[in-house]
Tab-separated table of N, CA and C in Angstrom:
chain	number	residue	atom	x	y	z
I	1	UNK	N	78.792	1.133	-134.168
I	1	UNK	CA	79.496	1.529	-132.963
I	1	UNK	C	79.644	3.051	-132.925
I	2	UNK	N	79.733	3.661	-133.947
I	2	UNK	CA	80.273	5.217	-133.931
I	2	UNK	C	78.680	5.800	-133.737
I	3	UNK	N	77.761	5.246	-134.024
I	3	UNK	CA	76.117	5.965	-133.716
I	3	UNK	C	76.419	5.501	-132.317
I	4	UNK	N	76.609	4.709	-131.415
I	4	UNK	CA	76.497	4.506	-130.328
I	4	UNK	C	77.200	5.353	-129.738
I	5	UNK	N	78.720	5.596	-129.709
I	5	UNK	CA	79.428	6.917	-129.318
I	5	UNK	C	78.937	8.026	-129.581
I	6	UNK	N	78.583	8.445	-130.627
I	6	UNK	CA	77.804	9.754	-131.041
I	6	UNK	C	76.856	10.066	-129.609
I	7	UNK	N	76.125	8.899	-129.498
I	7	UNK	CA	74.553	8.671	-129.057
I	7	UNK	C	75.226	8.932	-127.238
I	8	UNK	N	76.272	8.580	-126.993
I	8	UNK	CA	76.805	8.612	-125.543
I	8	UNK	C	77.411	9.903	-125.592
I	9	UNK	N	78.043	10.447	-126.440
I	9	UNK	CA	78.770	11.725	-126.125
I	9	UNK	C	77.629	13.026	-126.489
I	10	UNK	N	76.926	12.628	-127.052
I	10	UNK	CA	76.061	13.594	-126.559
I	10	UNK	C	75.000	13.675	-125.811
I	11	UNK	N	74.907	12.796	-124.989
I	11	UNK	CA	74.014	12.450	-123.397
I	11	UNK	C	74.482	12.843	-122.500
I	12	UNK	N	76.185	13.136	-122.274
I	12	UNK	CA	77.187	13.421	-121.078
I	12	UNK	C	77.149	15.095	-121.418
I	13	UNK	N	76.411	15.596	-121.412
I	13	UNK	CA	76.755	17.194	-121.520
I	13	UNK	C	76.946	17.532	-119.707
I	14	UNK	N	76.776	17.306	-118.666
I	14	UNK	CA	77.091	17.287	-117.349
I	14	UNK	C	77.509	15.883	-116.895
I	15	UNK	N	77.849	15.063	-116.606
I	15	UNK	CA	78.702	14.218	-115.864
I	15	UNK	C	78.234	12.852	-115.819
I	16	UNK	N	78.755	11.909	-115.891
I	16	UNK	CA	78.837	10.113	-115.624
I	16	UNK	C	79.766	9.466	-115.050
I	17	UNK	N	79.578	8.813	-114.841
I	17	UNK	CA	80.316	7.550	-114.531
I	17	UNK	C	80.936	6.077	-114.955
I	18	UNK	N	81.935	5.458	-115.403
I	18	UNK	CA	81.905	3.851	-115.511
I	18	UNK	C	82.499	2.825	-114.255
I	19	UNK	N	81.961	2.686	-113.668
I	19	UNK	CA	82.164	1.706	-112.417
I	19	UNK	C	81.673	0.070	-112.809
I	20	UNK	N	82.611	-0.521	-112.089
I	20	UNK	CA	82.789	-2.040	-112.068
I	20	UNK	C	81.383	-2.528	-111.774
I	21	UNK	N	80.477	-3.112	-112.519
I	21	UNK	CA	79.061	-4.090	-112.118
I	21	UNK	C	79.473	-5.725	-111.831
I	22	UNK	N	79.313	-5.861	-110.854
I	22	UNK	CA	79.889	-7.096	-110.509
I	22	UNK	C	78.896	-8.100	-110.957
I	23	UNK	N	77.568	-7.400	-111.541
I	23	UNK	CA	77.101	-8.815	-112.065
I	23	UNK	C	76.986	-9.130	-113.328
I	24	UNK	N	78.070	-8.030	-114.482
I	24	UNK	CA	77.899	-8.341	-115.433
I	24	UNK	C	79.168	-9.432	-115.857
I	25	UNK	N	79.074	-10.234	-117.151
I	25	UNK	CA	79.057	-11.564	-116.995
I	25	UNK	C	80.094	-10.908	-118.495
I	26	UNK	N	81.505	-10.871	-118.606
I	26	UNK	CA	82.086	-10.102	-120.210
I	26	UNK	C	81.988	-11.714	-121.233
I	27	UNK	N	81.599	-11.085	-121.932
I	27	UNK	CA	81.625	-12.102	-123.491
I	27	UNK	C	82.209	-11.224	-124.613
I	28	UNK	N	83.307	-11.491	-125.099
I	28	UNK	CA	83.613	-10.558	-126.043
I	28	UNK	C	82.375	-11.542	-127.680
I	29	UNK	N	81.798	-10.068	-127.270
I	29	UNK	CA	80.845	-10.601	-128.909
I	29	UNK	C	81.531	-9.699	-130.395
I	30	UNK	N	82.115	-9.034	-129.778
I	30	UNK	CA	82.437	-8.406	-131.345
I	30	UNK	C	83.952	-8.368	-132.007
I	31	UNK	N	84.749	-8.372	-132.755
I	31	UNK	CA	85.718	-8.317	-133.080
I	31	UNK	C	86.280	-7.238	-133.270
I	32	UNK	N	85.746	-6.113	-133.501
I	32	UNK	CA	85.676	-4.860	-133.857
I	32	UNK	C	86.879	-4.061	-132.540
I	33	UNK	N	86.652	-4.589	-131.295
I	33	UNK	CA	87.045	-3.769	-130.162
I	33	UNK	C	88.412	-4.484	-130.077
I	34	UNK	N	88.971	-3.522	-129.467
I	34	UNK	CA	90.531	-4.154	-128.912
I	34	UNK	C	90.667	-3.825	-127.533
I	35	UNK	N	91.504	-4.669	-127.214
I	35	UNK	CA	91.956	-4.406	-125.541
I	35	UNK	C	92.716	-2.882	-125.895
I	36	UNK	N	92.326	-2.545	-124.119
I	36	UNK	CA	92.716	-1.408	-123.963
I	36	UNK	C	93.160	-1.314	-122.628
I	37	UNK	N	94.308	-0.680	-121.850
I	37	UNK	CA	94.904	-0.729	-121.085
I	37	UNK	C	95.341	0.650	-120.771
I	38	UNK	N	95.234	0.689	-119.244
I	38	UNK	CA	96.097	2.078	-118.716
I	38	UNK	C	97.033	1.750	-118.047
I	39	UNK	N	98.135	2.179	-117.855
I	39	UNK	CA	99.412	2.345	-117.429
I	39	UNK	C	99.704	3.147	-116.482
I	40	UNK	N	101.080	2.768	-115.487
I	40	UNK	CA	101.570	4.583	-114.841
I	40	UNK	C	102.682	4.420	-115.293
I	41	UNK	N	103.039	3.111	-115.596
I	41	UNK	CA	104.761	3.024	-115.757
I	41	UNK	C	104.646	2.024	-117.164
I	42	UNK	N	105.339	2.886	-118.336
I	42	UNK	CA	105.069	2.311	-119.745
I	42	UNK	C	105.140	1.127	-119.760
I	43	UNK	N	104.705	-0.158	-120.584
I	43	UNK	CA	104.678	-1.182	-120.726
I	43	UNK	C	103.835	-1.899	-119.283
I	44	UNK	N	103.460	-1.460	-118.332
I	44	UNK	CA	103.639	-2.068	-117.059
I	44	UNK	C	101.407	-1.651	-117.224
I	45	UNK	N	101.218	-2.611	-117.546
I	45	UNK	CA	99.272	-2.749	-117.360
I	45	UNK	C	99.258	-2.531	-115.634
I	46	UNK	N	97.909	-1.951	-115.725
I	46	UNK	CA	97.262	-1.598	-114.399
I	46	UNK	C	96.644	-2.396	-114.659
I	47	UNK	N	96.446	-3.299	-113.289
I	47	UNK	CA	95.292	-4.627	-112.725
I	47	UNK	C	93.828	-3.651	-112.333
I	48	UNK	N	94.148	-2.593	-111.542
I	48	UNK	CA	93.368	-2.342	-110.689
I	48	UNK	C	92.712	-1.753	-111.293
I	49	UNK	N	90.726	-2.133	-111.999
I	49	UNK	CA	89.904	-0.936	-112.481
I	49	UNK	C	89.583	-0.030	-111.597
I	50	UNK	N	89.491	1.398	-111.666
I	50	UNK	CA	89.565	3.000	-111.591
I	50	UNK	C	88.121	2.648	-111.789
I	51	UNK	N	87.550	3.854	-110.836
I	51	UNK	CA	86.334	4.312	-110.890
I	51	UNK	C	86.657	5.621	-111.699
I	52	UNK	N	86.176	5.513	-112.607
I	52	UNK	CA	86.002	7.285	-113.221
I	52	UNK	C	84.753	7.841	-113.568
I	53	UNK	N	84.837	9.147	-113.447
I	53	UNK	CA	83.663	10.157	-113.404
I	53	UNK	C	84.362	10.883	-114.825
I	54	UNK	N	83.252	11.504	-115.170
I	54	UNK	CA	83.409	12.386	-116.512
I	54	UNK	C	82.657	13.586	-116.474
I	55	UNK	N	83.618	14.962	-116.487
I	55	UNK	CA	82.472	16.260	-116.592
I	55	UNK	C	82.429	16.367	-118.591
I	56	UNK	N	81.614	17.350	-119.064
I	56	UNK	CA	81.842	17.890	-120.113
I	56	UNK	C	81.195	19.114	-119.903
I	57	UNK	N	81.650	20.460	-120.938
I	57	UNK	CA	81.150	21.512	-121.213
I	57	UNK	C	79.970	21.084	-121.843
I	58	UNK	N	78.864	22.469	-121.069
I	58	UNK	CA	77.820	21.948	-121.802
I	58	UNK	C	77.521	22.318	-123.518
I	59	UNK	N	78.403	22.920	-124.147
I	59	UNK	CA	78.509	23.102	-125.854
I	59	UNK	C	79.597	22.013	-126.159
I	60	UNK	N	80.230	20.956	-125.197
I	60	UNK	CA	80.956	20.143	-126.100
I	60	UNK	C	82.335	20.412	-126.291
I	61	UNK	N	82.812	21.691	-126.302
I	61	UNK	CA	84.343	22.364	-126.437
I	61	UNK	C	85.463	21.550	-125.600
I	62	UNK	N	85.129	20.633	-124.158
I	62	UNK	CA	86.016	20.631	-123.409
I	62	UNK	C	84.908	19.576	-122.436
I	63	UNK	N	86.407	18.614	-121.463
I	63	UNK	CA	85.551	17.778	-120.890
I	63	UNK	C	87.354	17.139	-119.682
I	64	UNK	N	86.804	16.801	-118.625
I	64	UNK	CA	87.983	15.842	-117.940
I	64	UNK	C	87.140	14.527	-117.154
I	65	UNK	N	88.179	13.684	-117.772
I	65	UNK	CA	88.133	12.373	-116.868
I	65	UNK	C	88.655	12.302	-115.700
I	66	UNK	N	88.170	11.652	-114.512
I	66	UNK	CA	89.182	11.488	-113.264
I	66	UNK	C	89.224	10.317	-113.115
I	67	UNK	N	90.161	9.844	-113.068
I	67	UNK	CA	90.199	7.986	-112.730
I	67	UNK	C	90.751	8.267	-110.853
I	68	UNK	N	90.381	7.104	-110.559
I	68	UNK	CA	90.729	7.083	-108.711
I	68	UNK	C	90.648	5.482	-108.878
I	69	UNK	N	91.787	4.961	-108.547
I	69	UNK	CA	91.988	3.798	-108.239
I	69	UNK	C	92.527	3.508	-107.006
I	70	UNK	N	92.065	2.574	-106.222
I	70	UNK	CA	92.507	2.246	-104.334
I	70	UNK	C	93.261	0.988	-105.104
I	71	UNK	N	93.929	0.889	-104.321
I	71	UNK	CA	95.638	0.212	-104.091
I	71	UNK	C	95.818	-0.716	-105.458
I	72	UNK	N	96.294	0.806	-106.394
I	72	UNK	CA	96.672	0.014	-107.905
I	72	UNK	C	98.108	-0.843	-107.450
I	73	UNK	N	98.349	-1.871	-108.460
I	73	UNK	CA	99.605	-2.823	-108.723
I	73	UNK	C	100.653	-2.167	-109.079
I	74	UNK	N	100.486	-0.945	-109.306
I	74	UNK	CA	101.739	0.136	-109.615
I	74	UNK	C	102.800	-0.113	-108.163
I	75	UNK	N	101.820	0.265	-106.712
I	75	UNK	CA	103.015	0.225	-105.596
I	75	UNK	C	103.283	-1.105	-105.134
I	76	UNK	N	102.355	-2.038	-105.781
I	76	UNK	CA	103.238	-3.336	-105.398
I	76	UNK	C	104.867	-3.555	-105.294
I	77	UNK	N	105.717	-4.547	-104.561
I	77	UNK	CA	106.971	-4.309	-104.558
I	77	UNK	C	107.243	-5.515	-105.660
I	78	UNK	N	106.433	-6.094	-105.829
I	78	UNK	CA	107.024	-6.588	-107.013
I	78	UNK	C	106.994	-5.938	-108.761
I	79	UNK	N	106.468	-4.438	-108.616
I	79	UNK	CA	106.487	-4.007	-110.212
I	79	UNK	C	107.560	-2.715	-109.539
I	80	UNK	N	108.418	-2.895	-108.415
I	80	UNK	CA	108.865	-1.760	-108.190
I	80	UNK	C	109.709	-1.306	-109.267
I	81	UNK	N	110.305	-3.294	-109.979
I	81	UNK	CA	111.531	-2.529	-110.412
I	81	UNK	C	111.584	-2.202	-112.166
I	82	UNK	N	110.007	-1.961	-112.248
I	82	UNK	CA	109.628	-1.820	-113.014
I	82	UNK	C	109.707	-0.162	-114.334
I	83	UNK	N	110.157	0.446	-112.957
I	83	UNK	CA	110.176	1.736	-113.360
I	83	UNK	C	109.667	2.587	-112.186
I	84	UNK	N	109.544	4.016	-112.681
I	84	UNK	CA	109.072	5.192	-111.952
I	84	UNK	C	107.525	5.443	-112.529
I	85	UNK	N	106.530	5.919	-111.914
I	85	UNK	CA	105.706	6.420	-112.280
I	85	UNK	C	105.568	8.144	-112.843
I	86	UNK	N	105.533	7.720	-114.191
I	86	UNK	CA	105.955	9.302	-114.997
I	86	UNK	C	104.461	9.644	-115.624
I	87	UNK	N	103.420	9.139	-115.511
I	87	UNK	CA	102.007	9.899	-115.724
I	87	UNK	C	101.041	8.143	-116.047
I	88	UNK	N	99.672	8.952	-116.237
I	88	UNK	CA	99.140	7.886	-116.961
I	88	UNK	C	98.905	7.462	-118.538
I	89	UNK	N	98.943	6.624	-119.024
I	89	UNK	CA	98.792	6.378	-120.209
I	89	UNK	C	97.653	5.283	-120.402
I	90	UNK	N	96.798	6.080	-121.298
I	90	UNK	CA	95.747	5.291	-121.950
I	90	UNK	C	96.314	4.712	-123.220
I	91	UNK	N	95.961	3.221	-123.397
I	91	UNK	CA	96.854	2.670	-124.588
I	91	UNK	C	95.645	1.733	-125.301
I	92	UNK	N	95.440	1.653	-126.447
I	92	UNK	CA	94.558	0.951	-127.305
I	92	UNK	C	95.410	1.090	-128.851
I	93	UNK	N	94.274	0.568	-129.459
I	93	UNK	CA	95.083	-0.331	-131.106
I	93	UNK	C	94.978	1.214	-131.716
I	94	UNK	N	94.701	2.663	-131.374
I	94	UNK	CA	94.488	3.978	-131.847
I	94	UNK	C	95.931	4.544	-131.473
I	95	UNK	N	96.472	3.966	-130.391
I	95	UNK	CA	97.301	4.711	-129.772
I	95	UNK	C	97.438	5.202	-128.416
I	96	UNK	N	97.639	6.361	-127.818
I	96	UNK	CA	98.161	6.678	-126.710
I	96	UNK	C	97.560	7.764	-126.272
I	97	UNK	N	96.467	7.870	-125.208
I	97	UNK	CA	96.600	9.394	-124.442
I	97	UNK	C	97.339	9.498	-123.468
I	98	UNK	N	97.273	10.700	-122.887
I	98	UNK	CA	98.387	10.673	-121.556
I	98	UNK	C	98.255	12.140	-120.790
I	99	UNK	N	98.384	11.547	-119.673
I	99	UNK	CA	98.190	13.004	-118.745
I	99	UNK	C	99.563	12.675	-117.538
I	100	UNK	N	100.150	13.996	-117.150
I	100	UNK	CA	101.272	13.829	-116.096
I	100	UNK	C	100.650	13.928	-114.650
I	101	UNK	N	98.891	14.094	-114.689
I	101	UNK	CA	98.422	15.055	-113.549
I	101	UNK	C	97.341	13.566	-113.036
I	102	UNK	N	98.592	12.912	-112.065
I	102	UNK	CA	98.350	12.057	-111.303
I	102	UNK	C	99.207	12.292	-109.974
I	103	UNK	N	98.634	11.912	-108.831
I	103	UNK	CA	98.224	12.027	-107.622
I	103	UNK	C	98.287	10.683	-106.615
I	104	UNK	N	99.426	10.732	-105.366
I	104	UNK	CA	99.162	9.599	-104.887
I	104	UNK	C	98.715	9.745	-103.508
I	105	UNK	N	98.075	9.106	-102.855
I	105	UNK	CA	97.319	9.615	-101.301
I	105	UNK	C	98.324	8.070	-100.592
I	106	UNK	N	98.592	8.982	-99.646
I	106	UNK	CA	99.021	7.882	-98.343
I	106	UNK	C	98.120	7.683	-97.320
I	107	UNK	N	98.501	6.771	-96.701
I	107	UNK	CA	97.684	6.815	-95.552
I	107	UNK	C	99.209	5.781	-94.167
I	108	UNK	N	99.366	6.437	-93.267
I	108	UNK	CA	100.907	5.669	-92.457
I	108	UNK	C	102.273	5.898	-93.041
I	109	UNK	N	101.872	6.831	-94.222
I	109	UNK	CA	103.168	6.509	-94.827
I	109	UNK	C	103.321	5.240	-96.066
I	110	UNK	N	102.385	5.236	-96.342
I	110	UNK	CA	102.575	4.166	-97.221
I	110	UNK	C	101.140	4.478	-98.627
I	111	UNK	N	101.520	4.008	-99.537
I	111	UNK	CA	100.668	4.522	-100.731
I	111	UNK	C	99.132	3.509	-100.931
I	112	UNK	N	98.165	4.546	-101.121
I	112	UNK	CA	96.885	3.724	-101.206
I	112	UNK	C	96.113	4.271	-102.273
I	113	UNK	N	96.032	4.622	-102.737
I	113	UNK	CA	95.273	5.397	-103.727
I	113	UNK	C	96.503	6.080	-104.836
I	114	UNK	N	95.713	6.671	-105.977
I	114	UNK	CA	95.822	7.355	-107.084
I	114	UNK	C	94.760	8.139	-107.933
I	115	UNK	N	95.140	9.213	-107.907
I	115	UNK	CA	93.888	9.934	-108.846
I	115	UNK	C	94.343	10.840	-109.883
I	116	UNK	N	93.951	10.855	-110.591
I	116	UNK	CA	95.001	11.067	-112.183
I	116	UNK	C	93.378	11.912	-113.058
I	117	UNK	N	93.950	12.948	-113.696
I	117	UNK	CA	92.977	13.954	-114.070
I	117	UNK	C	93.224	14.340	-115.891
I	118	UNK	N	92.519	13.892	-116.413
I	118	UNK	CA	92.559	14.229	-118.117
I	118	UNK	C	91.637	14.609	-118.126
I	119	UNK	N	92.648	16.064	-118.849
I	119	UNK	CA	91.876	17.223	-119.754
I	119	UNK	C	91.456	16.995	-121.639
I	120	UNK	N	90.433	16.801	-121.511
I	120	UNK	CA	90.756	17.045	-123.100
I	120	UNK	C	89.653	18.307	-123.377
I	121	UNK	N	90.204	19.071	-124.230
I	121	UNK	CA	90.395	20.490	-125.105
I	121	UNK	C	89.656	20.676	-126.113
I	122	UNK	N	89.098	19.390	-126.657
I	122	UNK	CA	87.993	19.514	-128.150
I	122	UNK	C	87.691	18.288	-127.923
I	123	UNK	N	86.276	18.832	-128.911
I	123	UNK	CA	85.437	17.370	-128.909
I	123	UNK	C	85.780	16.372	-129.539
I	124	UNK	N	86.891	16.526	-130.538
I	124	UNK	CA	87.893	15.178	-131.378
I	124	UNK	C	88.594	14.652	-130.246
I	125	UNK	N	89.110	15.356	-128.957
I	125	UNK	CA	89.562	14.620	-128.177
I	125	UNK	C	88.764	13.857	-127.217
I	126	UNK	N	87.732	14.617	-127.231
I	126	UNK	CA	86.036	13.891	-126.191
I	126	UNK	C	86.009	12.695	-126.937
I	127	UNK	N	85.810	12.368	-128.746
I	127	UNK	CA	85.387	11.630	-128.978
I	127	UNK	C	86.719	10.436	-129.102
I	128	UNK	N	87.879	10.509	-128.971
I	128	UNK	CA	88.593	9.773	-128.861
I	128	UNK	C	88.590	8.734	-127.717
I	129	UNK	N	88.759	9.948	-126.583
I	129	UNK	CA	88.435	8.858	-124.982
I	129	UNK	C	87.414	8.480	-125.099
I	130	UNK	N	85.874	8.364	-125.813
I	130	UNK	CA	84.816	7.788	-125.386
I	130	UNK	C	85.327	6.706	-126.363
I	131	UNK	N	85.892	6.574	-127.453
I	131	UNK	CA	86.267	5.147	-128.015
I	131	UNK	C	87.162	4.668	-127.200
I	132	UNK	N	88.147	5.444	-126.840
I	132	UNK	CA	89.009	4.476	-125.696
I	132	UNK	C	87.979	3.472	-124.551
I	133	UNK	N	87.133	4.446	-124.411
I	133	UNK	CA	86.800	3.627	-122.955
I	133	UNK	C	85.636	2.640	-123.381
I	134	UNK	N	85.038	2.749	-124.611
I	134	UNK	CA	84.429	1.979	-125.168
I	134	UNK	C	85.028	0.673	-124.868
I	135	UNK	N	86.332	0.466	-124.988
I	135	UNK	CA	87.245	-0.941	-125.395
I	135	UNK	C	87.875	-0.626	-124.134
I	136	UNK	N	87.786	-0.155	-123.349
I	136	UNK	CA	88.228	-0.363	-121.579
I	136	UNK	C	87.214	-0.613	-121.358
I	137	UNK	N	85.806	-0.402	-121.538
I	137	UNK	CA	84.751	-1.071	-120.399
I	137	UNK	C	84.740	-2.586	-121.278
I	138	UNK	N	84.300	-2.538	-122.530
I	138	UNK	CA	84.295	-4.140	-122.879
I	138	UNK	C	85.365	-4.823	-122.221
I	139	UNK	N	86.630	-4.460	-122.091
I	139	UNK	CA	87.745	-5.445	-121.354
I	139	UNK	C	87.625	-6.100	-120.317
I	140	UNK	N	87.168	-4.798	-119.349
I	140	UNK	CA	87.241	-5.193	-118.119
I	140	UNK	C	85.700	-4.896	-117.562
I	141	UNK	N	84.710	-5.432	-118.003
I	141	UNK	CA	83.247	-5.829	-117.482
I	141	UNK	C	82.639	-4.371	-116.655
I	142	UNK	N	82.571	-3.169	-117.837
I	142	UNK	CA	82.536	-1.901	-116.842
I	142	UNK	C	81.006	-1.753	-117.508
I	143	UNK	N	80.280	-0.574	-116.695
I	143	UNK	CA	78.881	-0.376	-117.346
I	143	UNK	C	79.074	1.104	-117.454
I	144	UNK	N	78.192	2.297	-118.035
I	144	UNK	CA	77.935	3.468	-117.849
I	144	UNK	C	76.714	3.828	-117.180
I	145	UNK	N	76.778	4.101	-116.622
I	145	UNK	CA	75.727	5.326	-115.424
I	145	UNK	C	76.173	6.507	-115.224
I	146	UNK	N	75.340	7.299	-115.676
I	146	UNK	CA	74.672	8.709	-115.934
I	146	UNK	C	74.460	9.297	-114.662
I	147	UNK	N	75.218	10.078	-114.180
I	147	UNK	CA	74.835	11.123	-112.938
I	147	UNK	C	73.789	11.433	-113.051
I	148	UNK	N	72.843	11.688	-111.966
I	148	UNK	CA	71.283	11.782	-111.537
I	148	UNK	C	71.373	13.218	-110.913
């Protein structure tokens, strides 16, 4: 698995993608991976998979994720009373990333979107989120595609 991350983080030197393939079919084959979950409000899982894009520097130093999710379960009124939305949190069996630099779009007055922006600063942190999302795409049936 870590030659495979290696082998992906250094293919993304300009930008990708993991978006939902609706025709892939999830089988968890390995034991190795753990669920992984993002959050806006601690304890409280996001239903809704995020399309995210990924830049990186092209030496590797530095890289941001953007997740954009249309009408996450966060503004549902039934997780209202769940809490406040105080950033996002990436959560797996490693632990926790987290960014405060999330974003909500209305549309009538009423909330439809979210777009939430992680920076990471070194390539120990590049290579962390690509294991995170390793075990977010196995979860939730995601693929990688490579900006053209």
């Amino acid at each position: 698995i870590m030659k495979f991350i290696t082998l992906i983080a250094s293919i993304l030197p300009l930008a990708g993608a993991f978006a939902p393939t609706p025709a892939f079919t999830s089988s968890r084959l390995s034991t190795e991976l753990y669920d992984a979950s993002i959050q806006f409000v601690k304890g409280l899982e996001e239903k809704v998979v995020p399309d995210i894009s990924m830049t990186r520097a092209v030496d590797g130093s530095s890289g941001t994720a953007t997740f954009k999710f249309a009408n996450p379960n966060v503004f549902d009124a039934s997780t209202a009373s769940q809490g406040e939305v105080t950033g996002m949190f990436l959560v797996d069996d490693e632990g926790e990333m987290a960014t405060t630099d999330v974003n909500a779009r209305f549309s009538n007055g009423k909330p439809q979107a979210i777009e939430s922006v992680l920076v990471m600063k070194s390539p120990q942190e590049w290579d962390r989120f690509m294991r995170f999302m390793e075990r977010y795409a196995e979860a939730n049936g995601l693929a990688f595609t490579k900006a053209g």
